[in-house]
Tab-separated table of C-alpha atoms in Angstrom:
chain	number	residue	atom	x	y	z
A	1	MET	CA	-6.790	-42.807	87.897
A	2	ALA	CA	-7.713	-41.622	84.374
A	3	PHE	CA	-5.728	-42.694	82.053
A	4	SER	CA	-5.958	-41.936	78.051
A	5	LYS	CA	-3.797	-41.844	75.078
A	6	GLY	CA	-0.856	-39.694	75.617
A	7	TYR	CA	0.861	-40.497	72.267
A	8	ARG	CA	0.606	-39.207	69.204
A	9	ILE	CA	1.307	-40.381	65.699
A	10	TYR	CA	2.172	-38.325	62.405
A	11	HIS	CA	3.640	-39.316	59.032
A	12	LYS	CA	4.723	-37.394	55.649
A	13	LEU	CA	4.484	-38.932	52.612
A	14	ASP	CA	6.078	-36.409	49.991
A	15	PRO	CA	8.389	-35.262	49.173
A	16	PRO	CA	10.747	-38.501	50.312
A	17	PRO	CA	11.966	-39.471	52.575
A	18	TYR	CA	9.273	-41.196	54.449
A	19	SER	CA	9.085	-39.832	57.850
A	20	VAL	CA	7.068	-40.502	61.228
A	21	ILE	CA	7.284	-38.497	64.196
A	22	VAL	CA	5.302	-39.264	67.326
A	23	GLU	CA	4.468	-36.481	70.036
A	24	THR	CA	3.727	-36.929	73.794
A	25	ARG	CA	1.415	-34.594	76.352
A	26	ASN	CA	3.517	-33.882	78.781
A	27	ARG	CA	7.404	-33.236	76.623
A	28	ASP	CA	7.910	-30.362	74.127
A	29	GLU	CA	10.305	-32.487	72.006
A	30	CYS	CA	9.164	-35.340	70.399
A	31	LEU	CA	10.606	-38.501	68.376
A	32	MET	CA	11.144	-38.225	64.235
A	33	PHE	CA	11.962	-41.615	62.598
A	34	GLU	CA	13.479	-41.498	59.430
A	35	SER	CA	16.146	-43.278	57.263
A	36	GLY	CA	16.360	-45.807	59.259
A	37	ALA	CA	17.492	-43.706	61.918
A	38	VAL	CA	15.803	-41.691	65.550
A	39	ALA	CA	16.333	-38.178	66.808
A	40	VAL	CA	14.991	-36.187	68.958
A	41	LEU	CA	13.295	-32.846	67.821
A	42	SER	CA	13.445	-29.980	69.928
A	43	ALA	CA	9.990	-27.926	70.127
A	44	ALA	CA	11.475	-25.140	67.690
A	45	GLU	CA	12.386	-27.634	65.163
A	46	LYS	CA	8.840	-29.799	65.420
A	47	ASP	CA	7.219	-26.560	64.984
A	48	ALA	CA	8.820	-26.142	61.619
A	49	ILE	CA	7.529	-29.043	60.634
A	50	LYS	CA	4.846	-30.371	61.626
A	51	ASN	CA	2.312	-28.733	59.252
A	52	THR	CA	3.682	-31.490	56.704
A	53	TYR	CA	2.441	-34.614	58.816
A	54	THR	CA	-0.510	-35.750	58.845
A	55	LYS	CA	-2.024	-37.202	62.063
A	56	MET	CA	-2.232	-41.487	61.953
A	57	MET	CA	-3.224	-42.358	65.183
A	58	ASP	CA	-3.383	-41.777	69.203
A	59	ALA	CA	-1.785	-44.301	71.026
A	60	TYR	CA	-1.420	-45.306	75.392
A	61	GLY	CA	2.353	-45.899	74.641
A	62	ILE	CA	5.563	-46.769	72.551
A	63	LEU	CA	6.475	-50.646	73.093
A	64	GLY	CA	9.527	-49.902	70.648
A	65	VAL	CA	10.831	-50.722	67.198
A	66	LEU	CA	10.703	-53.740	65.580
A	67	ARG	CA	13.599	-54.742	63.195
A	68	LEU	CA	13.557	-58.281	61.203
A	69	ASN	CA	15.662	-59.869	58.980
A	70	LEU	CA	13.162	-61.422	56.497
A	71	GLY	CA	15.390	-62.939	53.881
A	72	ASP	CA	14.902	-60.604	50.793
A	73	SER	CA	14.129	-57.754	52.799
A	74	MET	CA	14.082	-55.711	56.559
A	75	LEU	CA	10.922	-55.293	58.442
A	76	HIS	CA	10.839	-52.052	60.381
A	77	SER	CA	8.037	-51.062	62.495
A	78	LEU	CA	7.316	-48.714	65.184
A	79	VAL	CA	5.186	-50.990	67.855
A	80	VAL	CA	2.288	-49.452	70.167
A	81	ALA	CA	-0.033	-50.094	72.422
A	82	ALA	CA	-3.397	-49.837	71.145
A	83	GLY	CA	-5.305	-50.819	73.728
A	84	CYS	CA	-4.688	-51.487	77.753
A	85	SER	CA	-6.818	-52.559	80.667
A	86	SER	CA	-5.653	-51.447	84.739
A	87	VAL	CA	-4.888	-54.811	86.422
A	88	GLY	CA	-3.592	-53.194	89.578
A	89	LYS	CA	-1.870	-50.160	91.430
A	90	VAL	CA	1.812	-49.514	92.822
A	91	GLN	CA	2.692	-46.902	95.312
A	92	ASP	CA	0.953	-43.629	93.220
A	93	SER	CA	1.662	-46.216	90.019
A	94	GLU	CA	-1.334	-47.648	88.306
A	95	VAL	CA	-0.503	-51.417	86.243
A	96	PHE	CA	-1.712	-51.567	82.534
A	97	ARG	CA	-1.901	-54.799	81.208
A	98	VAL	CA	-1.111	-54.464	76.975
A	99	THR	CA	-4.241	-55.783	75.687
A	100	SER	CA	-3.873	-54.790	71.597
A	101	THR	CA	-1.082	-53.430	69.906
A	102	GLU	CA	-0.645	-51.677	66.175
A	103	PHE	CA	2.647	-51.558	64.624
A	104	VAL	CA	3.313	-48.432	62.353
A	105	SER	CA	5.377	-49.088	59.392
A	106	LEU	CA	8.556	-47.034	59.055
A	107	LYS	CA	9.466	-47.583	55.413
A	108	ASN	CA	5.607	-46.894	54.581
A	109	ASP	CA	5.182	-50.316	53.048
A	110	PRO	CA	1.806	-51.904	53.098
A	111	SER	CA	3.414	-55.770	53.002
A	112	ASP	CA	4.849	-55.432	56.526
A	113	GLU	CA	1.565	-56.147	57.833
A	114	ASP	CA	1.088	-59.632	56.113
A	115	ARG	CA	4.311	-60.811	57.751
A	116	ILE	CA	4.164	-59.853	61.214
A	117	ALA	CA	0.625	-62.653	62.216
A	118	ASP	CA	2.954	-64.558	64.568
A	119	VAL	CA	4.751	-61.179	66.519
A	120	ARG	CA	1.506	-59.492	66.393
A	121	LYS	CA	0.222	-62.998	68.185
A	122	VAL	CA	2.661	-62.395	71.075
A	123	LEU	CA	2.165	-58.791	71.936
A	124	ASN	CA	-1.555	-59.133	72.195
A	125	SER	CA	-1.119	-62.260	74.568
A	126	GLY	CA	-1.622	-60.050	77.251
A	127	ASN	CA	2.154	-61.381	78.731
A	128	PHE	CA	2.954	-57.282	78.249
A	129	TYR	CA	2.804	-54.229	80.914
A	130	PHE	CA	3.512	-50.940	81.783
A	131	ALA	CA	2.723	-48.370	84.684
A	132	TRP	CA	1.715	-44.900	84.787
A	133	SER	CA	2.186	-42.476	87.588
A	134	SER	CA	-0.013	-39.520	88.589
A	135	SER	CA	3.018	-37.179	87.586
A	136	GLY	CA	2.937	-38.478	83.933
A	137	ILE	CA	5.716	-40.868	84.313
A	138	SER	CA	5.506	-44.079	82.929
A	139	MET	CA	7.552	-47.310	83.281
A	140	ASP	CA	7.426	-50.359	81.071
A	141	LEU	CA	7.017	-53.442	83.514
A	142	SER	CA	7.522	-56.164	80.754
A	143	LEU	CA	8.572	-56.311	76.975
A	144	ASN	CA	9.627	-59.774	76.182
A	145	PRO	CA	8.637	-60.230	72.391
A	146	GLY	CA	10.957	-63.346	71.951
A	147	GLY	CA	12.167	-65.118	68.571
A	148	TYR	CA	15.115	-63.368	67.908
A	149	PHE	CA	18.273	-64.415	70.025
A	150	VAL	CA	21.465	-62.836	69.449
A	151	GLU	CA	23.721	-61.185	71.023
A	152	THR	CA	25.867	-58.658	69.844
A	153	ASP	CA	29.294	-57.045	72.105
A	154	ARG	CA	28.263	-57.885	75.403
A	155	GLN	CA	24.190	-57.242	75.339
A	156	VAL	CA	21.780	-60.017	75.257
A	157	ALA	CA	18.077	-60.341	73.969
A	158	ASN	CA	15.059	-60.197	76.109
A	159	PHE	CA	17.146	-58.861	78.760
A	160	VAL	CA	15.334	-57.375	82.015
A	161	GLU	CA	15.658	-56.120	85.274
A	162	THR	CA	13.423	-56.422	87.587
A	163	GLU	CA	13.183	-54.252	90.867
A	164	GLN	CA	10.840	-55.193	93.565
A	165	VAL	CA	9.945	-52.555	95.971
A	166	ILE	CA	7.799	-52.249	99.475
A	167	PHE	CA	6.792	-49.559	100.872
A	168	LEU	CA	4.928	-49.537	104.543
A	169	ASP	CA	4.773	-46.412	106.459
A	170	ASP	CA	8.556	-45.058	106.894
A	171	GLN	CA	9.626	-48.272	105.890
A	172	VAL	CA	11.384	-49.399	102.234
A	173	SER	CA	12.481	-52.447	100.629
A	174	SER	CA	13.630	-53.157	97.580
A	175	PHE	CA	15.003	-56.792	95.197
A	176	ILE	CA	16.298	-56.871	92.018
A	177	GLN	CA	16.615	-59.554	89.833
A	178	ILE	CA	17.434	-60.121	86.400
A	179	ARG	CA	17.334	-62.089	83.049
A	180	GLY	CA	18.128	-62.269	79.484
A	181	SER	CA	18.596	-65.315	76.575
A	182	ILE	CA	21.549	-67.548	76.807
A	183	PRO	CA	24.885	-64.708	76.356
A	184	LEU	CA	25.897	-66.704	73.006
A	185	PHE	CA	25.137	-65.885	69.281
A	186	TRP	CA	22.360	-67.996	68.540
A	187	GLU	CA	19.272	-67.888	66.642
A	188	GLN	CA	15.856	-69.756	65.701
A	189	PRO	CA	15.752	-68.343	61.905
A	190	GLY	CA	11.990	-68.024	60.333
A	191	ILE	CA	8.967	-65.728	62.070
A	192	GLN	CA	7.483	-69.030	63.349
A	193	VAL	CA	7.314	-68.806	67.004
A	194	GLY	CA	7.671	-72.243	68.053
A	195	SER	CA	7.561	-74.192	64.974
A	196	HIS	CA	11.395	-73.520	64.593
A	197	ARG	CA	14.937	-74.680	65.221
A	198	VAL	CA	17.499	-73.258	67.487
A	199	LYS	CA	20.986	-73.194	66.094
A	200	LEU	CA	24.522	-71.682	67.488
A	201	SER	CA	25.232	-68.947	64.472
A	202	ARG	CA	28.818	-68.701	65.349
A	203	GLY	CA	32.074	-70.603	66.465
A	204	TYR	CA	33.473	-71.189	70.316
A	205	GLU	CA	35.587	-68.512	69.535
A	206	ALA	CA	33.791	-65.803	68.005
A	207	ASN	CA	30.982	-66.594	71.068
A	208	ALA	CA	33.730	-66.849	74.032
A	209	PRO	CA	34.468	-62.973	74.062
A	210	ALA	CA	31.132	-61.665	73.823
A	211	PHE	CA	30.821	-64.339	76.724
A	212	GLU	CA	33.033	-62.609	78.594
A	213	ARG	CA	32.024	-59.197	78.137
A	214	HIS	CA	28.946	-59.937	79.337
A	215	PHE	CA	29.255	-61.666	82.416
A	216	SER	CA	31.668	-58.978	83.024
A	217	ALA	CA	29.168	-56.359	83.077
A	218	LEU	CA	26.885	-57.991	85.143
A	219	ARG	CA	29.300	-58.462	87.930
A	220	ARG	CA	30.278	-54.665	87.520
A	221	LEU	CA	26.871	-53.552	87.554
A	222	TYR	CA	25.242	-55.682	90.015
A	223	GLY	CA	27.883	-57.855	92.243
A	224	LYS	CA	27.565	-61.246	92.852
A	225	GLN	CA	25.692	-63.471	90.026
A	226	VAL	CA	24.230	-66.978	90.090
A	227	ILE	CA	22.230	-68.529	86.989
A	228	ILE	CA	19.190	-70.153	87.057
A	229	ASN	CA	19.246	-71.949	83.673
A	230	LEU	CA	15.104	-73.259	83.364
A	231	LEU	CA	16.295	-75.199	79.845
A	232	GLY	CA	15.321	-78.555	79.016
A	233	MET	CA	16.029	-81.864	77.527
A	234	LYS	CA	14.635	-81.365	73.988
A	235	GLU	CA	16.788	-81.067	71.609
A	236	GLY	CA	17.380	-77.552	70.318
A	237	GLU	CA	17.396	-76.531	74.419
A	238	HIS	CA	19.572	-79.358	75.498
A	239	MET	CA	22.086	-78.053	72.918
A	240	LEU	CA	22.455	-74.483	74.168
A	241	SER	CA	21.915	-75.384	77.801
A	242	LYS	CA	25.846	-77.714	76.934
A	243	ALA	CA	27.019	-74.323	75.371
A	244	PHE	CA	26.564	-72.594	78.318
A	245	GLN	CA	27.879	-74.791	80.461
A	246	SER	CA	31.002	-75.450	78.365
A	247	HIS	CA	31.122	-71.391	78.142
A	248	LEU	CA	30.941	-70.610	81.986
A	249	LYS	CA	33.497	-73.500	82.714
A	250	ALA	CA	36.311	-72.437	80.620
A	251	SER	CA	35.484	-68.695	81.059
A	252	GLU	CA	37.537	-66.645	83.877
A	253	HIS	CA	34.097	-66.167	85.713
A	254	ALA	CA	34.102	-69.996	86.140
A	255	GLY	CA	35.429	-69.309	90.122
A	256	ALA	CA	32.900	-66.580	91.122
A	257	VAL	CA	29.683	-67.319	89.070
A	258	LYS	CA	27.804	-70.703	89.812
A	259	MET	CA	25.103	-72.112	88.061
A	260	ILE	CA	22.317	-74.213	88.736
A	261	ASN	CA	20.445	-76.346	86.279
A	262	PHE	CA	16.746	-76.379	86.802
A	263	ASP	CA	14.750	-78.665	83.794
A	264	TYR	CA	11.337	-76.147	84.660
A	265	HIS	CA	9.341	-78.626	82.416
A	266	GLN	CA	10.122	-81.675	84.145
A	267	MET	CA	10.301	-80.267	87.419
A	268	VAL	CA	7.375	-78.223	87.837
A	269	LYS	CA	4.801	-80.496	86.035
A	270	GLY	CA	0.928	-79.764	85.887
A	271	GLY	CA	1.817	-76.355	87.286
A	272	LYS	CA	2.974	-77.864	90.638
A	273	ALA	CA	5.218	-75.774	92.505
A	274	ASP	CA	6.779	-77.487	95.434
A	275	LYS	CA	9.737	-78.710	93.868
A	276	LEU	CA	10.653	-75.005	93.108
A	277	HIS	CA	10.916	-75.314	97.276
A	278	SER	CA	12.060	-78.430	97.974
A	279	VAL	CA	14.795	-78.540	94.800
A	280	LEU	CA	15.781	-75.097	93.705
A	281	LYS	CA	15.480	-72.856	96.661
A	282	PRO	CA	18.138	-75.110	98.782
A	283	GLN	CA	20.810	-74.444	96.048
A	284	LEU	CA	20.576	-70.513	96.355
A	285	ASN	CA	19.665	-70.254	99.911
A	286	LYS	CA	23.141	-69.197	100.750
A	287	PHE	CA	23.481	-66.865	98.004
A	288	LEU	CA	20.428	-64.828	98.778
A	289	ASP	CA	21.795	-64.513	102.354
A	290	ASP	CA	24.659	-63.629	101.290
A	291	CYS	CA	23.621	-60.986	98.486
A	292	SER	CA	20.292	-59.890	100.811
A	293	PHE	CA	18.132	-57.199	99.404
A	294	PHE	CA	17.485	-53.163	100.086
A	295	TYR	CA	16.100	-52.080	103.520
A	296	TYR	CA	15.695	-48.692	105.411
A	297	SER	CA	13.915	-47.041	107.626
A	298	GLY	CA	13.111	-43.761	108.798
A	299	GLU	CA	14.190	-44.960	112.380
A	300	THR	CA	17.042	-46.547	112.049
A	301	GLY	CA	18.012	-45.825	108.449
A	302	VAL	CA	19.621	-48.405	105.465
A	303	THR	CA	20.199	-51.510	107.396
A	304	LYS	CA	20.629	-53.617	104.535
A	305	SER	CA	22.306	-53.695	100.843
A	306	GLN	CA	21.556	-55.807	97.417
A	307	SER	CA	25.117	-57.087	96.736
A	308	GLY	CA	24.104	-59.447	94.154
A	309	THR	CA	21.393	-60.815	91.903
A	310	LEU	CA	19.673	-64.072	90.152
A	311	ARG	CA	20.416	-63.941	86.277
A	312	THR	CA	17.343	-66.173	85.469
A	313	ASN	CA	16.397	-67.936	81.914
A	314	CYS	CA	14.305	-70.345	79.559
A	315	LEU	CA	14.613	-70.238	76.224
A	316	ASP	CA	12.627	-66.757	75.621
A	317	CYS	CA	12.760	-65.672	78.839
A	318	LEU	CA	8.768	-65.537	79.404
A	319	ASP	CA	6.814	-67.669	81.052
A	320	ARG	CA	9.292	-70.505	83.233
A	321	THR	CA	11.312	-67.212	83.883
A	322	ASN	CA	8.412	-65.251	85.258
A	323	SER	CA	6.903	-68.083	87.050
A	324	VAL	CA	10.583	-68.824	88.996
A	325	GLN	CA	11.160	-64.686	89.423
A	326	ALA	CA	7.719	-64.566	90.763
A	327	TYR	CA	8.508	-67.537	93.447
A	328	PHE	CA	11.394	-65.730	94.602
A	329	ALA	CA	10.345	-62.496	94.846
A	330	LEU	CA	7.688	-63.416	97.145
A	331	GLU	CA	10.294	-65.899	99.335
A	332	VAL	CA	12.565	-62.733	99.536
A	333	ARG	CA	9.471	-60.574	100.429
A	334	HIS	CA	8.911	-63.421	103.387
A	335	THR	CA	12.162	-62.085	105.254
A	336	HIS	CA	11.132	-58.252	104.992
A	337	SER	CA	10.982	-56.593	108.798
A	338	VAL	CA	7.044	-55.574	108.844
A	339	SER	CA	4.690	-56.254	111.421
A	340	HIS	CA	2.803	-59.296	111.121
A	341	ARG	CA	-0.845	-57.101	109.616
A	342	ASP	CA	1.027	-55.594	107.380
A	343	PHE	CA	2.839	-59.011	105.933
A	344	LYS	CA	-0.968	-60.534	105.375
A	345	LEU	CA	-2.032	-57.030	103.205
A	346	MET	CA	1.139	-57.934	101.217
A	347	ASP	CA	0.604	-61.460	100.600
A	348	LEU	CA	-2.964	-60.389	99.744
A	349	TYR	CA	-2.014	-57.863	97.570
A	350	PHE	CA	0.913	-59.635	95.931
A	351	LYS	CA	-1.181	-62.803	95.311
A	352	LYS	CA	-4.073	-61.077	93.634
A	353	LEU	CA	-1.411	-58.642	91.023
A	354	LEU	CA	0.247	-61.836	90.340
A	355	CYS	CA	-3.081	-63.619	89.762
A	356	ASP	CA	-3.970	-60.563	87.969
A	357	MET	CA	-1.326	-60.895	85.950
A	358	ASN	CA	-1.095	-64.699	85.112
A	359	VAL	CA	1.892	-65.985	86.494
């Protein structure tokens, strides 16, 4: 499938304030970033001002807006996918790995570029994907840069809903999993990823209401919940894990939400995943049986529905979480009602796709 840079980025230097607009091939509207805000401009509004802007670059996709509080200043940048490579297909959508990124300062501050080396390294790690179909509709598959983990209200950092969908002739099955950072006010000061300490930034009384709202929202949106906590015994991780357990035990959700603690680094040494099957899965079999997955066929209609989700976390919700979610995605797929031939074909497809994605 042909895929080209479908996003074009312009900026306006004078007169102030500094402004950036982003347009895409398949929409008449565009986005404007100005003075810390973002607005959608209609085609007429865009045409009225576009001649005052200068083209900066083309991009394959927009990954998001990065805001970093650096103490004495705020870094505010638009993150775009400047390079990508195809790794496979899902139905009529082609899956691309992001291979390089560019950062567009939304304050027109050249010094921003010198302060994002670590963030750029994470984003260029090859762990981020998006899908693009022939209809021009795009879907983000993963954007989990990590490094900043503060919950406000009920929203956690690094929250991702992942839906695994399998189409076979007139059969459709779907399984949803979710991930998200520990739902407390916590942080890792600085931007040297991996070298800074974890600290709780607020006390128990300030954490409790946000914790309650978070799980109320999850249960309302997704139904039954079980937590798979992959944090280990390192000083910062252990402290955060104990705080997570204490808040759950004291919350109104304690009786309805179960937490499974699984020290991933200790249990899956050297990449040997046998304990995912022998230790972790047996603790979740009943939940998976009760919550099931969605299944539809043209002959019988909807015969199964999913009524709950696994909520998986490690520290940054990246590698350990990827591994465990991929494991359960493959395990649930084994229960889908398909022919032996189709099952073998799916095995080959999923193993290749997960291998390509380095999961």
